[in-house]
Short mmCIF file of C-alpha atoms in Angstrom, two decimals:
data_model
loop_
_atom_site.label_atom_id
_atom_site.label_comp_id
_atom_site.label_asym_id
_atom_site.label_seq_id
_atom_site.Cartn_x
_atom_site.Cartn_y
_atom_site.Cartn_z
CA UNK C 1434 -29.20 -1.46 6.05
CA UNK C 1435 -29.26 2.19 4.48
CA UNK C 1436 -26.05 4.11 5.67
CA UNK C 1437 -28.24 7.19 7.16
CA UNK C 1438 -31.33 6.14 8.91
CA UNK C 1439 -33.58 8.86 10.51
CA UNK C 1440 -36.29 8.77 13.07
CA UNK C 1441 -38.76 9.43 12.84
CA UNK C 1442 -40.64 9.30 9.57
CA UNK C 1443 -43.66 11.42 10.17
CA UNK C 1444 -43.72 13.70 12.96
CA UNK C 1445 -47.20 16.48 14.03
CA UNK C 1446 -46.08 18.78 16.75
CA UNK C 1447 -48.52 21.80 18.05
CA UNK C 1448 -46.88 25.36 17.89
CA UNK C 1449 -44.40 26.18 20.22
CA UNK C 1450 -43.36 22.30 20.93
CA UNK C 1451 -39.52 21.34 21.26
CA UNK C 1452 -38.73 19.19 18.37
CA UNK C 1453 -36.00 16.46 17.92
CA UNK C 1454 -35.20 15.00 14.69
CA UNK C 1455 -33.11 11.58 14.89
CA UNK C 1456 -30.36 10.82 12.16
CA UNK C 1457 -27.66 7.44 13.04
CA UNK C 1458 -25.38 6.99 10.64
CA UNK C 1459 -22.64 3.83 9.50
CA UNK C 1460 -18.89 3.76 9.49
CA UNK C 1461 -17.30 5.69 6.98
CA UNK C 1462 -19.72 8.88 7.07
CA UNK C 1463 -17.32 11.83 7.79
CA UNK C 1464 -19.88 14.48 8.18
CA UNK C 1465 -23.40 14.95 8.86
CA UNK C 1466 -25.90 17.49 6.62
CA UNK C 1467 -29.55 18.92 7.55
CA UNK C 1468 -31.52 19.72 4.54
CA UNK C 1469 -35.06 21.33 4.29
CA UNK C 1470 -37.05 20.46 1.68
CA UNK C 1471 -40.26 23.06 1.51
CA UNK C 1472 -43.59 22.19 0.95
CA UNK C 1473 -43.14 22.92 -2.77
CA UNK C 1474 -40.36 21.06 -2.88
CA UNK C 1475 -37.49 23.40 -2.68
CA UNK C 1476 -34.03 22.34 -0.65
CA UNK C 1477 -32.05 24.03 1.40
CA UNK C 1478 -28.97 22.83 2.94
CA UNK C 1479 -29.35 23.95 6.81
CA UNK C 1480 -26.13 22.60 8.91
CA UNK C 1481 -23.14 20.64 7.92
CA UNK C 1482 -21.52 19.22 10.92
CA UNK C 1483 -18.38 17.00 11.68
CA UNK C 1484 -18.09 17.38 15.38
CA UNK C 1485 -19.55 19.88 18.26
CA UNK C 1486 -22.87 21.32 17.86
CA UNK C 1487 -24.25 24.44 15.56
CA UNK C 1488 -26.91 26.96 16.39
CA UNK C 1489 -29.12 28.87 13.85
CA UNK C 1490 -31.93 30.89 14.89
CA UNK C 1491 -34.28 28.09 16.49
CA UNK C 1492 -32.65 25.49 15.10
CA UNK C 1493 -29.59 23.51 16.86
CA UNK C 1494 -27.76 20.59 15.34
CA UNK C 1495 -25.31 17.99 17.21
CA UNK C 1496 -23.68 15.52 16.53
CA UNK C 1497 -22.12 12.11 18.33
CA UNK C 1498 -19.11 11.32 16.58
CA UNK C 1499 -18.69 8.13 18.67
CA UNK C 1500 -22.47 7.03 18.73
CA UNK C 1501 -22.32 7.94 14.98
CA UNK C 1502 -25.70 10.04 15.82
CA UNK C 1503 -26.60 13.47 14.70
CA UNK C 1504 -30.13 15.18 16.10
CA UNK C 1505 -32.37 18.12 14.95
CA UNK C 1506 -34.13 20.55 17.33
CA UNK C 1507 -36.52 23.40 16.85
CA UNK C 1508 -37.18 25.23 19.62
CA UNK C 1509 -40.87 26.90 19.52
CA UNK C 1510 -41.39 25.20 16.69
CA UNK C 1511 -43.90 27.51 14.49
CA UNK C 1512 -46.62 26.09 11.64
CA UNK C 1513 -43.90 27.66 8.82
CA UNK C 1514 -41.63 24.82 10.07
CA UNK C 1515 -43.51 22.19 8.72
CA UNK C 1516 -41.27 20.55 6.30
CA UNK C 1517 -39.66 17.27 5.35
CA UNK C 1518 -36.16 17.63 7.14
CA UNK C 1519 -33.38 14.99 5.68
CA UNK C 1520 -30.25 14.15 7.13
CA UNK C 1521 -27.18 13.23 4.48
CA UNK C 1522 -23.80 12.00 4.91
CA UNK C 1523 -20.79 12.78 3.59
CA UNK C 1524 -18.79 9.73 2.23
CA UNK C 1525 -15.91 9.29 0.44
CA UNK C 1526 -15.25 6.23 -2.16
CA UNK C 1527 -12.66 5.41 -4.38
CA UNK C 1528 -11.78 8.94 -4.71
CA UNK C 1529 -14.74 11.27 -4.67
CA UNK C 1530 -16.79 12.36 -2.05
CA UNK C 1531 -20.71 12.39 -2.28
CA UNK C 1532 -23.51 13.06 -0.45
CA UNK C 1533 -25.97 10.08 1.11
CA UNK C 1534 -29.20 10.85 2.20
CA UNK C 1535 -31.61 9.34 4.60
CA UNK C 1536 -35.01 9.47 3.40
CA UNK C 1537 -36.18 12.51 5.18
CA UNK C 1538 -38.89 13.03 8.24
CA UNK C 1539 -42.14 15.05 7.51
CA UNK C 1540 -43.19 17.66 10.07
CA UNK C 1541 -45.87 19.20 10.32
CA UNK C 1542 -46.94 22.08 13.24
CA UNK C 1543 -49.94 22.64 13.81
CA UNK C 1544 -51.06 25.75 15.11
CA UNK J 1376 -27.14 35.57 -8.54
CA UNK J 1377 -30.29 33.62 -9.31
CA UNK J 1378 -29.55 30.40 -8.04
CA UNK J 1379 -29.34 27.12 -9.56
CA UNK J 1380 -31.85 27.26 -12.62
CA UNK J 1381 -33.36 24.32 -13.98
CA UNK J 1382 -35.91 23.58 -16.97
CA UNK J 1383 -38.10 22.82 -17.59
CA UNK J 1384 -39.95 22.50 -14.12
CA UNK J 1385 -42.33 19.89 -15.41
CA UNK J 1386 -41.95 17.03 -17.96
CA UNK J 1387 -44.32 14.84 -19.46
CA UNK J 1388 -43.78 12.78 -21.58
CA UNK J 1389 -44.40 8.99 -23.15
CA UNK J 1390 -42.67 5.83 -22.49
CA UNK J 1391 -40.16 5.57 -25.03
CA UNK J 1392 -39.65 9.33 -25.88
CA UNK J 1393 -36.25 11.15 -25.36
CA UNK J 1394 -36.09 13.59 -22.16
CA UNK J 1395 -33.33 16.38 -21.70
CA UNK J 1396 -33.83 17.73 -18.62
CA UNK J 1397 -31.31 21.25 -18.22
CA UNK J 1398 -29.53 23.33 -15.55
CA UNK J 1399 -27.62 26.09 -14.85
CA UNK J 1400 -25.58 26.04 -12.05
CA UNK J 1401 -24.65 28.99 -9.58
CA UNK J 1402 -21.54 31.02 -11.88
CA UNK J 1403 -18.28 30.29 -9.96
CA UNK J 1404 -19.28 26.94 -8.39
CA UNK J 1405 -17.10 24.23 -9.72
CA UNK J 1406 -19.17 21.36 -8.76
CA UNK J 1407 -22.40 20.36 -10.08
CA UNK J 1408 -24.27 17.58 -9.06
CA UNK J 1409 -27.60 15.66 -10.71
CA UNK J 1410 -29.80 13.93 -7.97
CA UNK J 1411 -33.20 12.18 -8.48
CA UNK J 1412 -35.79 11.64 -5.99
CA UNK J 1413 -38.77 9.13 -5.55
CA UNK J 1414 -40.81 8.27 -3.00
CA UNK J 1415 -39.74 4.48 -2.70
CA UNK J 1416 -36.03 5.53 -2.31
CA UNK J 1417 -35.46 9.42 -1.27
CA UNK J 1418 -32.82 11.66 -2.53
CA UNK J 1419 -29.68 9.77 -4.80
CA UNK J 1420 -26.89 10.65 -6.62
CA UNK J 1421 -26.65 10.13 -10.05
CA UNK J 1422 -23.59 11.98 -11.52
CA UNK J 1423 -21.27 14.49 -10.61
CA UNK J 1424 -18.92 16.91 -12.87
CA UNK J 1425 -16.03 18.87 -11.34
CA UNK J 1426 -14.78 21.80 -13.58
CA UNK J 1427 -17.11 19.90 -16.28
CA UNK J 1428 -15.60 16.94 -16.30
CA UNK J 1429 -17.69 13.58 -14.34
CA UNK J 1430 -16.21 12.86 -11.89
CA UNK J 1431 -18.85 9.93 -10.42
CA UNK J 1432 -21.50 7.98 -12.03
CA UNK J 1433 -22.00 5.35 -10.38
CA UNK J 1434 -25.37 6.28 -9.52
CA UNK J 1435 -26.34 6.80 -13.13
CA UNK J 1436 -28.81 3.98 -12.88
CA UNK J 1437 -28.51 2.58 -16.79
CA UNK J 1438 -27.42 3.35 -20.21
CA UNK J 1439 -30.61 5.11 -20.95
CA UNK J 1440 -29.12 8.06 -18.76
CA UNK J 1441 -26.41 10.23 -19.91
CA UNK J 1442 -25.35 13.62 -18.43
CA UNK J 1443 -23.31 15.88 -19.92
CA UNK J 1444 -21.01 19.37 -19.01
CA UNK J 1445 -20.20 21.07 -22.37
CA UNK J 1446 -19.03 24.18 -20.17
CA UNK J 1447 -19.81 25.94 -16.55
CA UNK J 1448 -22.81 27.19 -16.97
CA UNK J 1449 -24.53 24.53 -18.31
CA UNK J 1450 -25.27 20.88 -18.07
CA UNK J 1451 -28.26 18.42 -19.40
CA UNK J 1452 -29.27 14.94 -17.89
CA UNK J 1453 -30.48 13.07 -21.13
CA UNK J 1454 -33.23 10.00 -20.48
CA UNK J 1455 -33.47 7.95 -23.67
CA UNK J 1456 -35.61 5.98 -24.48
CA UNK J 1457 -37.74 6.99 -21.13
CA UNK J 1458 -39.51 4.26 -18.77
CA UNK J 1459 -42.38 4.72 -16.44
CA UNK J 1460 -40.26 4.00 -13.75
CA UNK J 1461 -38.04 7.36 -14.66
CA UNK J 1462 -40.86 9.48 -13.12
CA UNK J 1463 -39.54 11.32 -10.20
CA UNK J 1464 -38.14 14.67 -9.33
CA UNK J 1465 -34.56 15.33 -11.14
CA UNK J 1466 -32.35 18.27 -8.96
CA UNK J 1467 -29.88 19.81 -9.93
CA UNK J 1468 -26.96 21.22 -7.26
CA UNK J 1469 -23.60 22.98 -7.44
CA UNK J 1470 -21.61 24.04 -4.82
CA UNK J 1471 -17.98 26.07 -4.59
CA UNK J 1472 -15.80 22.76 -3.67
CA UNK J 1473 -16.60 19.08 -3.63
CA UNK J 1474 -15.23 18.72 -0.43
CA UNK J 1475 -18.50 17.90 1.80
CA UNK J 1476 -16.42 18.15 5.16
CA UNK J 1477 -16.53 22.00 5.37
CA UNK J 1478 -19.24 24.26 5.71
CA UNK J 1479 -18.35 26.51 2.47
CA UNK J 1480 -19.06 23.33 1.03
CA UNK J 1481 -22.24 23.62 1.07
CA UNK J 1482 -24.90 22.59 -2.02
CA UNK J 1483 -27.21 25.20 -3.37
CA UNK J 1484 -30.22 22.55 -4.82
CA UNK J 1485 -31.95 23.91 -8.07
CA UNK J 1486 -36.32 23.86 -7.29
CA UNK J 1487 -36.21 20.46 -9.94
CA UNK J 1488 -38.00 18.95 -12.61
CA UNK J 1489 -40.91 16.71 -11.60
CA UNK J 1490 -40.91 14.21 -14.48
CA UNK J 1491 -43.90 12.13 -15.53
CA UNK J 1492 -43.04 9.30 -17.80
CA UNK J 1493 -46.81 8.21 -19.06
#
């Protein structure tokens, strides 16, 4: 079992949809990232989370420390949010501390 | 600041053939990071340096990879002798701290090198 799982996969949304993005996670994850990876293939790190919830234009991020869950939403989601979102971990092991990544759900809005 | 640079932004190459792939990292970060990504298995670390020294390679996936940190502004992921299987997209990150808990933490991702091993 992969240590970040996210639902789901593929997701097609028309414009202005609410969209949630699923990420659960295993013991010993200590934080929770949102990436974006564009269309071209360029990432951007959107949230880092270890508790609470985080708010950035239309996008919100929470997390469930206890459920070990973290979820995605766009509000009004718009056709220039079509993107592969990933959720990554944050784990440390024998010392250092490193990112593990889920393997990422495609979105794509339609307008 | 530019960013993470990386080069080239496409590689192909021949089974067998040496591949350097480079990057630059953001100037003041102290962390750099070299990820690959495939389709079969997402995003993976392969090394990371903190003030140029590795600090994790367990990821590295063979002795056919070596990465190296001669100084801050510079580091090359070397694939030799390259495998078909190599072919992916190799990023490059850095960030300020290595410490993934806090939000100044945060990785600035290089656009990659899409590498074609023929």
């Amino acid at each position: 079992k992969n240590e970040v799982e996210q639902s789901p996969q593929n997701l097609t949304a028309q414009e202005g949809e609410f969209i949630t993005i699923n990420c659960s996670y295993s013991v010993g994850i200590s934080a929770l990232h949102w990436l974006q990876q564009h269309p071209g293939g360029g990432i951007v790190s959107l949230f880092m989370l270890s508790s609470g919830k985080k708010k950035h234009g239309r996008l919100i991020a929470t997390i469930n420390i206890q459920e070990k869950h973290s979820s995605l939403h766009i509000t009004a989601s718009h056709p220039r949010d079509s993107a592969v979102y990933i959720c990554a971990g944050s784990r440390t092991q024998g010392g250092s501390e490193k990112l593990v990544f889920g393997k990422g759900t495609k979105l794509t809005v339609n307008p | 600041d530019a960013g993470v640079i990386q080069s080239p932004r496409h590689e192909v190459t021949e089974m067998g053939q040496e591949v350097t792939l480079r990057c630059k990292p953001i100037s003041g970060h102290d962390y750099l990071f070299w990820y690959r990504q495939t389709m079969m298995r997402g995003l993976e670390l392969l090394i990371y340096f903190n003030n140029n020294v590795p600090i994790d390679d367990s990821g590295m996936p063979e002795d056919r990879f070596s990465a190296k940190m001669p100084n801050a502004s510079f580091s090359t992921l070397k694939i030799q002798p390259s495998e078909p299987r190599d072919s992916a997209v190799y990023f490059c990150a850095s960030s300020l701290t290595g410490t993934l808990r806090r939000a100044a933490d945060e990785q600035f991702f290089g656009p990659g090198t899409r590498l074609t091993v023929l």
